[in-house]
Short mmCIF file of N, CA and C in Angstrom, two decimals:
data_model
loop_
_atom_site.label_atom_id
_atom_site.label_comp_id
_atom_site.label_asym_id
_atom_site.label_seq_id
_atom_site.Cartn_x
_atom_site.Cartn_y
_atom_site.Cartn_z
N LEU A 1 135.40 226.92 139.51
CA LEU A 1 134.55 226.66 138.36
C LEU A 1 133.33 227.58 138.40
N PRO A 2 132.88 227.99 137.25
CA PRO A 2 131.64 228.78 137.22
C PRO A 2 130.47 227.95 137.77
N ALA A 3 129.52 228.59 138.36
CA ALA A 3 128.36 227.90 138.95
C ALA A 3 127.66 227.00 137.93
N SER A 4 127.66 227.40 136.68
CA SER A 4 126.97 226.61 135.65
C SER A 4 127.63 225.26 135.40
N LEU A 5 128.89 225.09 135.79
CA LEU A 5 129.61 223.83 135.58
C LEU A 5 129.68 222.97 136.84
N ARG A 6 129.36 223.51 137.96
CA ARG A 6 129.43 222.75 139.22
C ARG A 6 128.34 221.70 139.26
N GLY A 7 128.70 220.54 139.72
CA GLY A 7 127.73 219.47 139.89
C GLY A 7 127.40 218.72 138.61
N ASN A 8 128.04 219.06 137.50
CA ASN A 8 127.80 218.34 136.25
C ASN A 8 128.42 216.95 136.33
N VAL A 9 127.82 216.00 135.67
CA VAL A 9 128.32 214.64 135.64
C VAL A 9 128.78 214.34 134.22
N ARG A 10 129.99 213.80 134.10
CA ARG A 10 130.54 213.42 132.81
C ARG A 10 130.65 211.90 132.77
N SER A 11 130.69 211.34 131.59
CA SER A 11 130.77 209.88 131.47
C SER A 11 132.20 209.38 131.33
N GLU A 12 133.17 210.29 131.17
CA GLU A 12 134.56 209.85 131.04
C GLU A 12 135.03 209.19 132.34
N GLN A 13 135.93 208.24 132.16
CA GLN A 13 136.47 207.53 133.32
C GLN A 13 137.75 208.21 133.78
N VAL A 14 137.82 208.46 135.07
CA VAL A 14 139.02 209.06 135.64
C VAL A 14 139.61 208.10 136.67
N VAL A 15 140.87 208.31 136.96
CA VAL A 15 141.58 207.47 137.94
C VAL A 15 142.22 208.39 138.97
N PRO A 16 142.61 207.86 140.12
CA PRO A 16 143.21 208.71 141.16
C PRO A 16 144.40 209.54 140.68
N GLN A 17 145.20 209.00 139.78
CA GLN A 17 146.37 209.74 139.28
C GLN A 17 145.96 211.03 138.58
N ASP A 18 144.73 211.09 138.06
CA ASP A 18 144.26 212.30 137.40
C ASP A 18 144.13 213.47 138.36
N VAL A 19 143.89 213.19 139.62
CA VAL A 19 143.76 214.27 140.62
C VAL A 19 145.09 215.01 140.75
N THR A 20 146.18 214.26 140.87
CA THR A 20 147.50 214.88 140.98
C THR A 20 147.82 215.69 139.73
N SER A 21 147.55 215.11 138.57
CA SER A 21 147.82 215.82 137.31
C SER A 21 147.01 217.11 137.22
N THR A 22 145.78 217.07 137.70
CA THR A 22 144.92 218.25 137.67
C THR A 22 145.43 219.33 138.61
N ILE A 23 145.88 218.93 139.78
CA ILE A 23 146.44 219.90 140.73
C ILE A 23 147.70 220.53 140.15
N LEU A 24 148.58 219.72 139.56
CA LEU A 24 149.78 220.27 138.94
C LEU A 24 149.41 221.27 137.84
N GLY A 25 148.44 220.91 137.01
CA GLY A 25 148.00 221.80 135.93
C GLY A 25 147.46 223.11 136.47
N ALA A 26 146.66 223.04 137.51
CA ALA A 26 146.08 224.25 138.10
C ALA A 26 147.16 225.14 138.71
N ALA A 27 148.24 224.51 139.18
CA ALA A 27 149.34 225.27 139.78
C ALA A 27 150.34 225.76 138.72
N GLY A 28 150.13 225.37 137.47
CA GLY A 28 151.04 225.78 136.41
C GLY A 28 152.35 225.02 136.40
N VAL A 29 152.36 223.84 137.03
CA VAL A 29 153.56 223.01 137.09
C VAL A 29 153.46 221.93 136.03
N ALA A 30 154.52 221.77 135.25
CA ALA A 30 154.55 220.75 134.20
C ALA A 30 154.56 219.36 134.83
N GLN A 31 153.77 218.47 134.27
CA GLN A 31 153.71 217.10 134.75
C GLN A 31 154.92 216.34 134.21
N PRO A 32 155.65 215.61 135.06
CA PRO A 32 156.78 214.81 134.57
C PRO A 32 156.31 213.77 133.55
N ASP A 33 157.13 213.49 132.56
CA ASP A 33 156.76 212.55 131.50
C ASP A 33 156.42 211.16 132.05
N ALA A 34 157.14 210.73 133.07
CA ALA A 34 156.94 209.38 133.61
C ALA A 34 155.68 209.27 134.47
N MET A 35 155.08 210.38 134.80
CA MET A 35 153.91 210.38 135.69
C MET A 35 152.65 209.99 134.93
N GLN A 36 151.89 209.08 135.51
CA GLN A 36 150.62 208.69 134.93
C GLN A 36 149.55 209.67 135.39
N GLY A 37 148.48 209.75 134.65
CA GLY A 37 147.38 210.63 135.00
C GLY A 37 147.25 211.74 133.99
N ARG A 38 146.04 212.30 133.92
CA ARG A 38 145.75 213.37 132.97
C ARG A 38 145.04 214.51 133.69
N ASP A 39 145.31 215.70 133.24
CA ASP A 39 144.67 216.89 133.80
C ASP A 39 143.19 216.87 133.43
N MET A 40 142.32 216.92 134.43
CA MET A 40 140.88 216.85 134.21
C MET A 40 140.25 218.21 133.91
N ALA A 41 141.07 219.27 133.82
CA ALA A 41 140.52 220.61 133.58
C ALA A 41 139.59 220.67 132.37
N PRO A 42 139.95 220.05 131.23
CA PRO A 42 139.01 220.11 130.10
C PRO A 42 137.64 219.49 130.43
N LEU A 43 137.65 218.42 131.20
CA LEU A 43 136.38 217.79 131.59
C LEU A 43 135.59 218.71 132.53
N MET A 44 136.29 219.31 133.47
CA MET A 44 135.62 220.16 134.45
C MET A 44 135.05 221.43 133.81
N HIS A 45 135.67 221.88 132.73
CA HIS A 45 135.21 223.08 132.04
C HIS A 45 134.21 222.79 130.93
N GLY A 46 133.84 221.49 130.78
CA GLY A 46 132.84 221.14 129.79
C GLY A 46 133.38 221.09 128.37
N ASP A 47 134.70 221.07 128.22
CA ASP A 47 135.30 221.05 126.89
C ASP A 47 135.29 219.64 126.30
N ALA A 48 135.14 219.56 124.99
CA ALA A 48 135.29 218.29 124.30
C ALA A 48 136.78 217.95 124.30
N THR A 49 137.10 216.72 124.62
CA THR A 49 138.51 216.32 124.68
C THR A 49 138.63 214.84 124.34
N ASP A 50 139.79 214.48 123.81
CA ASP A 50 140.08 213.08 123.53
C ASP A 50 140.51 212.44 124.84
N TRP A 51 139.67 211.61 125.41
CA TRP A 51 139.91 211.05 126.73
C TRP A 51 140.10 209.55 126.62
N ARG A 52 140.62 208.94 127.64
CA ARG A 52 140.87 207.48 127.62
C ARG A 52 139.57 206.72 127.41
N GLU A 53 139.69 205.60 126.71
CA GLU A 53 138.53 204.77 126.41
C GLU A 53 138.31 203.69 127.47
N ALA A 54 139.36 203.40 128.23
CA ALA A 54 139.26 202.35 129.23
C ALA A 54 140.24 202.63 130.37
N VAL A 55 139.97 202.03 131.51
CA VAL A 55 140.81 202.16 132.68
C VAL A 55 141.40 200.79 133.00
N PHE A 56 142.69 200.75 133.27
CA PHE A 56 143.40 199.53 133.63
C PHE A 56 143.57 199.48 135.15
N CYS A 57 143.31 198.33 135.73
CA CYS A 57 143.49 198.12 137.17
C CYS A 57 144.29 196.85 137.37
N GLU A 58 145.00 196.77 138.47
CA GLU A 58 145.76 195.55 138.75
C GLU A 58 145.90 195.35 140.25
N ASN A 59 146.07 194.10 140.63
CA ASN A 59 146.41 193.73 141.99
C ASN A 59 147.61 192.80 141.92
N ASN A 60 148.76 193.31 142.31
CA ASN A 60 149.98 192.50 142.31
C ASN A 60 150.41 192.11 143.71
N MET A 61 149.71 192.59 144.70
CA MET A 61 150.06 192.30 146.09
C MET A 61 149.42 190.98 146.49
N THR A 62 150.23 189.96 146.64
CA THR A 62 149.71 188.62 146.94
C THR A 62 149.92 188.22 148.39
N ILE A 63 150.26 189.16 149.25
CA ILE A 63 150.61 188.82 150.63
C ILE A 63 149.41 188.39 151.47
N GLN A 64 148.20 188.63 151.02
CA GLN A 64 147.03 188.21 151.78
C GLN A 64 146.30 187.07 151.10
N ASP A 65 147.01 186.32 150.30
CA ASP A 65 146.47 185.19 149.57
C ASP A 65 145.47 185.57 148.48
N TYR A 66 145.46 186.83 148.07
CA TYR A 66 144.64 187.22 146.94
C TYR A 66 145.37 186.82 145.67
N PRO A 67 144.67 186.43 144.64
CA PRO A 67 145.38 186.12 143.39
C PRO A 67 145.84 187.42 142.72
N ARG A 68 146.91 187.30 141.97
CA ARG A 68 147.33 188.43 141.14
C ARG A 68 146.27 188.60 140.07
N ALA A 69 145.87 189.84 139.82
CA ALA A 69 144.79 190.10 138.87
C ALA A 69 145.07 191.36 138.07
N GLU A 70 144.54 191.36 136.84
CA GLU A 70 144.59 192.53 135.98
C GLU A 70 143.19 192.73 135.42
N ALA A 71 142.80 193.97 135.24
CA ALA A 71 141.43 194.23 134.78
C ALA A 71 141.40 195.46 133.87
N LEU A 72 140.37 195.49 133.08
CA LEU A 72 140.14 196.59 132.15
C LEU A 72 138.66 196.93 132.20
N ARG A 73 138.36 198.22 132.34
CA ARG A 73 136.97 198.64 132.34
C ARG A 73 136.79 199.75 131.33
N SER A 74 135.89 199.50 130.38
CA SER A 74 135.50 200.54 129.44
C SER A 74 134.07 200.94 129.80
N ARG A 75 133.48 201.80 129.02
CA ARG A 75 132.09 202.18 129.31
C ARG A 75 131.16 200.99 129.18
N GLU A 76 131.45 200.11 128.24
CA GLU A 76 130.55 199.01 127.96
C GLU A 76 130.95 197.69 128.61
N TRP A 77 132.25 197.47 128.83
CA TRP A 77 132.73 196.17 129.26
C TRP A 77 133.59 196.24 130.50
N LYS A 78 133.60 195.13 131.23
CA LYS A 78 134.56 194.93 132.32
C LYS A 78 135.20 193.57 132.09
N TYR A 79 136.53 193.56 132.07
CA TYR A 79 137.29 192.32 131.85
C TYR A 79 138.26 192.15 133.01
N ILE A 80 138.30 190.96 133.59
CA ILE A 80 139.21 190.67 134.70
C ILE A 80 139.87 189.33 134.42
N ARG A 81 141.19 189.27 134.67
CA ARG A 81 141.90 187.99 134.55
C ARG A 81 142.72 187.77 135.81
N TYR A 82 142.69 186.52 136.27
CA TYR A 82 143.37 186.13 137.50
C TYR A 82 144.49 185.16 137.15
N PHE A 83 145.59 185.25 137.88
CA PHE A 83 146.76 184.44 137.60
C PHE A 83 147.11 183.56 138.80
N PRO A 84 147.80 182.44 138.55
CA PRO A 84 148.14 181.54 139.65
C PRO A 84 149.17 182.17 140.58
N ARG A 85 149.15 181.67 141.79
CA ARG A 85 150.19 182.06 142.74
C ARG A 85 151.41 181.20 142.43
N HIS A 86 152.57 181.77 142.52
CA HIS A 86 153.80 181.06 142.18
C HIS A 86 154.54 180.63 143.43
N VAL A 87 155.43 179.67 143.26
CA VAL A 87 156.28 179.22 144.34
C VAL A 87 157.61 179.94 144.23
N ASP A 88 158.09 180.46 145.34
CA ASP A 88 159.38 181.13 145.39
C ASP A 88 160.47 180.06 145.31
N PRO A 89 161.30 180.06 144.25
CA PRO A 89 162.29 178.99 144.09
C PRO A 89 163.34 178.98 145.20
N SER A 90 163.51 180.09 145.91
CA SER A 90 164.51 180.13 146.97
C SER A 90 164.02 179.51 148.27
N SER A 91 162.69 179.29 148.38
CA SER A 91 162.19 178.78 149.65
C SER A 91 161.18 177.64 149.51
N ASP A 92 160.75 177.34 148.30
CA ASP A 92 159.70 176.35 148.06
C ASP A 92 158.39 176.69 148.77
N LYS A 93 158.21 177.96 149.09
CA LYS A 93 156.97 178.45 149.69
C LYS A 93 156.27 179.34 148.67
N PRO A 94 154.98 179.59 148.87
CA PRO A 94 154.29 180.49 147.94
C PRO A 94 155.00 181.83 147.84
N TRP A 95 155.10 182.30 146.61
CA TRP A 95 155.74 183.59 146.36
C TRP A 95 154.86 184.69 146.91
N GLN A 96 155.43 185.55 147.71
CA GLN A 96 154.71 186.65 148.32
C GLN A 96 155.21 187.94 147.69
N ASN A 97 154.44 188.51 146.80
CA ASN A 97 154.84 189.76 146.17
C ASN A 97 154.41 190.92 147.05
N HIS A 98 155.38 191.64 147.54
CA HIS A 98 155.12 192.81 148.38
C HIS A 98 155.18 194.09 147.56
N GLY A 99 155.26 193.96 146.24
CA GLY A 99 155.25 195.12 145.37
C GLY A 99 156.62 195.70 145.09
N GLU A 100 157.68 195.05 145.57
CA GLU A 100 159.01 195.62 145.40
C GLU A 100 159.57 195.44 144.00
N ASP A 101 159.05 194.49 143.26
CA ASP A 101 159.58 194.25 141.91
C ASP A 101 158.43 194.25 140.91
N TYR A 102 157.92 195.42 140.65
CA TYR A 102 156.75 195.58 139.78
C TYR A 102 156.98 195.01 138.39
N ASN A 103 158.10 195.35 137.76
CA ASN A 103 158.31 194.91 136.38
C ASN A 103 158.38 193.40 136.25
N THR A 104 158.99 192.72 137.22
CA THR A 104 159.04 191.25 137.17
C THR A 104 157.63 190.67 137.22
N THR A 105 156.80 191.22 138.08
CA THR A 105 155.42 190.75 138.20
C THR A 105 154.64 190.99 136.91
N VAL A 106 154.78 192.19 136.37
CA VAL A 106 154.06 192.56 135.15
C VAL A 106 154.54 191.72 133.97
N ASP A 107 155.83 191.43 133.93
CA ASP A 107 156.37 190.65 132.82
C ASP A 107 155.76 189.26 132.72
N LEU A 108 155.30 188.71 133.82
CA LEU A 108 154.71 187.37 133.78
C LEU A 108 153.58 187.30 132.76
N SER A 109 152.65 188.21 132.82
CA SER A 109 151.54 188.15 131.87
C SER A 109 151.94 188.67 130.50
N LEU A 110 152.85 189.65 130.43
CA LEU A 110 153.29 190.14 129.13
C LEU A 110 154.09 189.09 128.37
N GLN A 111 154.68 188.15 129.09
CA GLN A 111 155.41 187.07 128.44
C GLN A 111 154.50 185.88 128.11
N GLY A 112 153.21 186.05 128.35
CA GLY A 112 152.27 185.04 127.90
C GLY A 112 151.74 184.10 128.96
N GLU A 113 151.99 184.39 130.24
CA GLU A 113 151.45 183.53 131.27
C GLU A 113 149.92 183.51 131.14
N PRO A 114 149.33 182.34 131.00
CA PRO A 114 147.88 182.30 130.84
C PRO A 114 147.16 182.52 132.17
N PRO A 115 146.06 183.22 132.14
CA PRO A 115 145.28 183.38 133.37
C PRO A 115 144.62 182.06 133.76
N ILE A 116 144.36 181.89 135.04
CA ILE A 116 143.67 180.69 135.49
C ILE A 116 142.15 180.89 135.45
N HIS A 117 141.72 182.15 135.34
CA HIS A 117 140.29 182.45 135.27
C HIS A 117 140.12 183.82 134.64
N GLU A 118 139.09 183.95 133.81
CA GLU A 118 138.78 185.24 133.20
C GLU A 118 137.30 185.54 133.40
N GLU A 119 137.00 186.83 133.47
CA GLU A 119 135.61 187.28 133.57
C GLU A 119 135.40 188.41 132.57
N LEU A 120 134.23 188.39 131.94
CA LEU A 120 133.86 189.43 130.98
C LEU A 120 132.40 189.77 131.22
N PHE A 121 132.13 191.04 131.43
CA PHE A 121 130.77 191.48 131.72
C PHE A 121 130.39 192.63 130.80
N ARG A 122 129.19 192.57 130.26
CA ARG A 122 128.65 193.70 129.48
C ARG A 122 127.85 194.56 130.45
N LEU A 123 128.37 195.72 130.78
CA LEU A 123 127.84 196.52 131.88
C LEU A 123 126.44 197.06 131.64
N ALA A 124 126.08 197.37 130.41
CA ALA A 124 124.74 197.89 130.14
C ALA A 124 123.67 196.84 130.45
N ASP A 125 123.98 195.59 130.15
CA ASP A 125 123.04 194.50 130.39
C ASP A 125 123.17 193.89 131.78
N ASP A 126 124.32 194.08 132.40
CA ASP A 126 124.63 193.41 133.66
C ASP A 126 125.43 194.35 134.57
N PRO A 127 124.82 195.44 135.05
CA PRO A 127 125.57 196.41 135.87
C PRO A 127 126.06 195.84 137.20
N ASP A 128 125.46 194.75 137.67
CA ASP A 128 125.90 194.14 138.92
C ASP A 128 126.96 193.07 138.70
N VAL A 129 127.44 192.93 137.48
CA VAL A 129 128.47 191.98 137.06
C VAL A 129 128.25 190.57 137.64
N ARG A 130 127.15 189.99 137.23
CA ARG A 130 126.79 188.65 137.69
C ARG A 130 126.87 187.59 136.60
N ILE A 131 126.83 188.02 135.33
CA ILE A 131 126.80 187.05 134.22
C ILE A 131 128.13 187.10 133.49
N ASN A 132 128.98 186.11 133.76
CA ASN A 132 130.30 186.06 133.15
C ASN A 132 130.18 185.55 131.72
N LEU A 133 130.55 186.40 130.76
CA LEU A 133 130.45 186.05 129.34
C LEU A 133 131.77 185.54 128.76
N ALA A 134 132.80 185.39 129.58
CA ALA A 134 134.12 184.99 129.07
C ALA A 134 134.08 183.64 128.36
N GLY A 135 133.26 182.75 128.79
CA GLY A 135 133.18 181.43 128.16
C GLY A 135 132.13 181.32 127.08
N ASP A 136 131.46 182.41 126.77
CA ASP A 136 130.39 182.43 125.78
C ASP A 136 130.98 182.66 124.39
N ALA A 137 130.83 181.70 123.50
CA ALA A 137 131.41 181.80 122.16
C ALA A 137 130.92 183.03 121.41
N ALA A 138 129.74 183.50 121.72
CA ALA A 138 129.20 184.68 121.05
C ALA A 138 130.00 185.94 121.38
N HIS A 139 130.80 185.90 122.45
CA HIS A 139 131.58 187.06 122.87
C HIS A 139 133.08 186.82 122.75
N ALA A 140 133.48 185.80 121.98
CA ALA A 140 134.89 185.45 121.84
C ALA A 140 135.72 186.59 121.26
N SER A 141 135.20 187.30 120.28
CA SER A 141 135.97 188.40 119.68
C SER A 141 136.13 189.56 120.67
N THR A 142 135.12 189.81 121.48
CA THR A 142 135.23 190.85 122.50
C THR A 142 136.26 190.45 123.54
N LEU A 143 136.24 189.19 123.96
CA LEU A 143 137.22 188.70 124.93
C LEU A 143 138.64 188.87 124.39
N LEU A 144 138.85 188.49 123.14
CA LEU A 144 140.17 188.62 122.53
C LEU A 144 140.60 190.08 122.47
N SER A 145 139.69 190.95 122.10
CA SER A 145 140.00 192.38 122.04
C SER A 145 140.34 192.94 123.43
N MET A 146 139.58 192.55 124.44
CA MET A 146 139.83 193.04 125.79
C MET A 146 141.17 192.52 126.32
N ARG A 147 141.53 191.30 125.99
CA ARG A 147 142.86 190.78 126.38
C ARG A 147 143.96 191.66 125.80
N GLY A 148 143.84 191.95 124.53
CA GLY A 148 144.85 192.77 123.86
C GLY A 148 144.92 194.17 124.41
N HIS A 149 143.76 194.76 124.65
CA HIS A 149 143.71 196.12 125.21
C HIS A 149 144.31 196.12 126.61
N CYS A 150 144.05 195.09 127.37
CA CYS A 150 144.61 194.98 128.72
C CYS A 150 146.14 194.90 128.63
N ASP A 151 146.66 194.12 127.69
CA ASP A 151 148.11 194.03 127.50
C ASP A 151 148.71 195.40 127.15
N THR A 152 148.04 196.12 126.28
CA THR A 152 148.53 197.44 125.87
C THR A 152 148.59 198.39 127.06
N LEU A 153 147.54 198.41 127.86
CA LEU A 153 147.53 199.31 129.02
C LEU A 153 148.49 198.83 130.11
N LEU A 154 148.72 197.53 130.18
CA LEU A 154 149.70 196.99 131.12
C LEU A 154 151.10 197.47 130.73
N ARG A 155 151.43 197.43 129.44
CA ARG A 155 152.72 197.95 128.97
C ARG A 155 152.85 199.44 129.29
N GLU A 156 151.75 200.16 129.10
CA GLU A 156 151.76 201.59 129.41
C GLU A 156 152.02 201.82 130.90
N ALA A 157 151.38 201.04 131.74
CA ALA A 157 151.60 201.17 133.19
C ALA A 157 153.03 200.82 133.55
N ARG A 158 153.60 199.87 132.83
CA ARG A 158 154.99 199.45 133.07
C ARG A 158 155.96 200.53 132.61
N GLY A 159 155.54 201.34 131.65
CA GLY A 159 156.40 202.41 131.18
C GLY A 159 157.02 202.17 129.83
N ASP A 160 156.64 201.08 129.16
CA ASP A 160 157.23 200.80 127.85
C ASP A 160 156.18 200.44 126.82
N ALA A 161 155.13 201.21 126.78
CA ALA A 161 154.01 200.92 125.88
C ALA A 161 154.41 200.85 124.42
N HIS A 162 155.44 201.56 124.04
CA HIS A 162 155.80 201.60 122.62
C HIS A 162 157.02 200.72 122.31
N ASP A 163 157.56 200.04 123.32
CA ASP A 163 158.78 199.27 123.12
C ASP A 163 158.55 197.82 122.74
N GLN A 164 157.39 197.26 123.08
CA GLN A 164 157.17 195.84 122.86
C GLN A 164 155.90 195.62 122.08
N PRO A 165 155.94 194.73 121.09
CA PRO A 165 154.69 194.38 120.42
C PRO A 165 153.86 193.51 121.35
N HIS A 166 152.54 193.54 121.15
CA HIS A 166 151.71 192.68 121.99
C HIS A 166 151.91 191.23 121.59
N HIS A 167 151.78 190.33 122.54
CA HIS A 167 152.02 188.91 122.26
C HIS A 167 150.75 188.15 121.93
N ARG A 168 149.61 188.71 122.18
CA ARG A 168 148.36 188.02 121.86
C ARG A 168 147.82 188.59 120.56
N SER A 169 147.37 187.72 119.70
CA SER A 169 146.92 188.18 118.39
C SER A 169 145.47 188.64 118.42
N GLY A 170 145.09 189.37 117.40
CA GLY A 170 143.69 189.73 117.23
C GLY A 170 143.27 191.04 117.84
N TYR A 171 144.21 191.82 118.34
CA TYR A 171 143.84 193.07 119.00
C TYR A 171 144.13 194.25 118.10
N SER A 172 143.16 195.09 117.95
CA SER A 172 143.34 196.36 117.27
C SER A 172 142.99 197.44 118.27
N PRO A 173 143.96 198.32 118.64
CA PRO A 173 143.70 199.27 119.71
C PRO A 173 142.54 200.20 119.49
N ARG A 174 142.13 200.46 118.28
CA ARG A 174 141.01 201.36 118.02
C ARG A 174 139.75 200.60 117.63
N ALA A 175 139.82 199.27 117.65
CA ALA A 175 138.65 198.48 117.25
C ALA A 175 137.56 198.60 118.30
N VAL A 176 136.36 198.77 117.85
CA VAL A 176 135.21 198.75 118.74
C VAL A 176 134.49 197.45 118.46
N VAL A 177 134.49 196.57 119.44
CA VAL A 177 133.92 195.25 119.25
C VAL A 177 132.55 195.20 119.91
N GLN A 178 131.59 194.83 119.17
CA GLN A 178 130.25 194.61 119.73
C GLN A 178 130.04 193.11 119.85
N GLY A 179 129.72 192.65 121.06
CA GLY A 179 129.58 191.20 121.28
C GLY A 179 128.19 190.73 121.05
#
C-alpha cells in the first residue's frame, strides 16, 4: 500500500473470512462461489465500495455447556439471541453439538425455534453493552428488524440465502430502523 494509505482506519466491519478472500484476490486467484468473505482491497485502497451493513456471528458448539447463540452486529446495534439446550433422543442426555451437523443446528432457529433470551444494545449510547433494550417497547420495531436480518444472514451462512423465505414477519432487508 502507498504510505498515504497505511494506518488509515475505516468504519466498515470485516470478518476473518475477508482475510482469505483478500489474499486470494492479491494472488489473482478467483474466490470459489461457496466461500464466504470479501476482498478488502477496495477498503485498503480508500475506494468507495458497497460493503456489508452487519456481521453475523454464531456459537453452535455446546460441548462446554454454553448455550447455542446467534448474533448480529451493525454499526449502531448489537443483537444476540440464545437458544435452549436440547436432549439427545438417542440417549436422554443433553445434546452435545460438536459442529458435525451444521445445517441441522441452523435449521432449528430457521424453523422458528424461539430464543430463551434476547439482548439488544444501541452501541452509540451503550458501547459497553450493559443496557439490554430487547424488552423495551420503544425498541420493538428495531428488535423485530434485527431478528429478521439475523435470519437472513443465517440463511446466507448456511448457503441458501435465496432459497427460503424468512419465517419471521416485519423484516425489510434494506430498512433502517431508528429505535
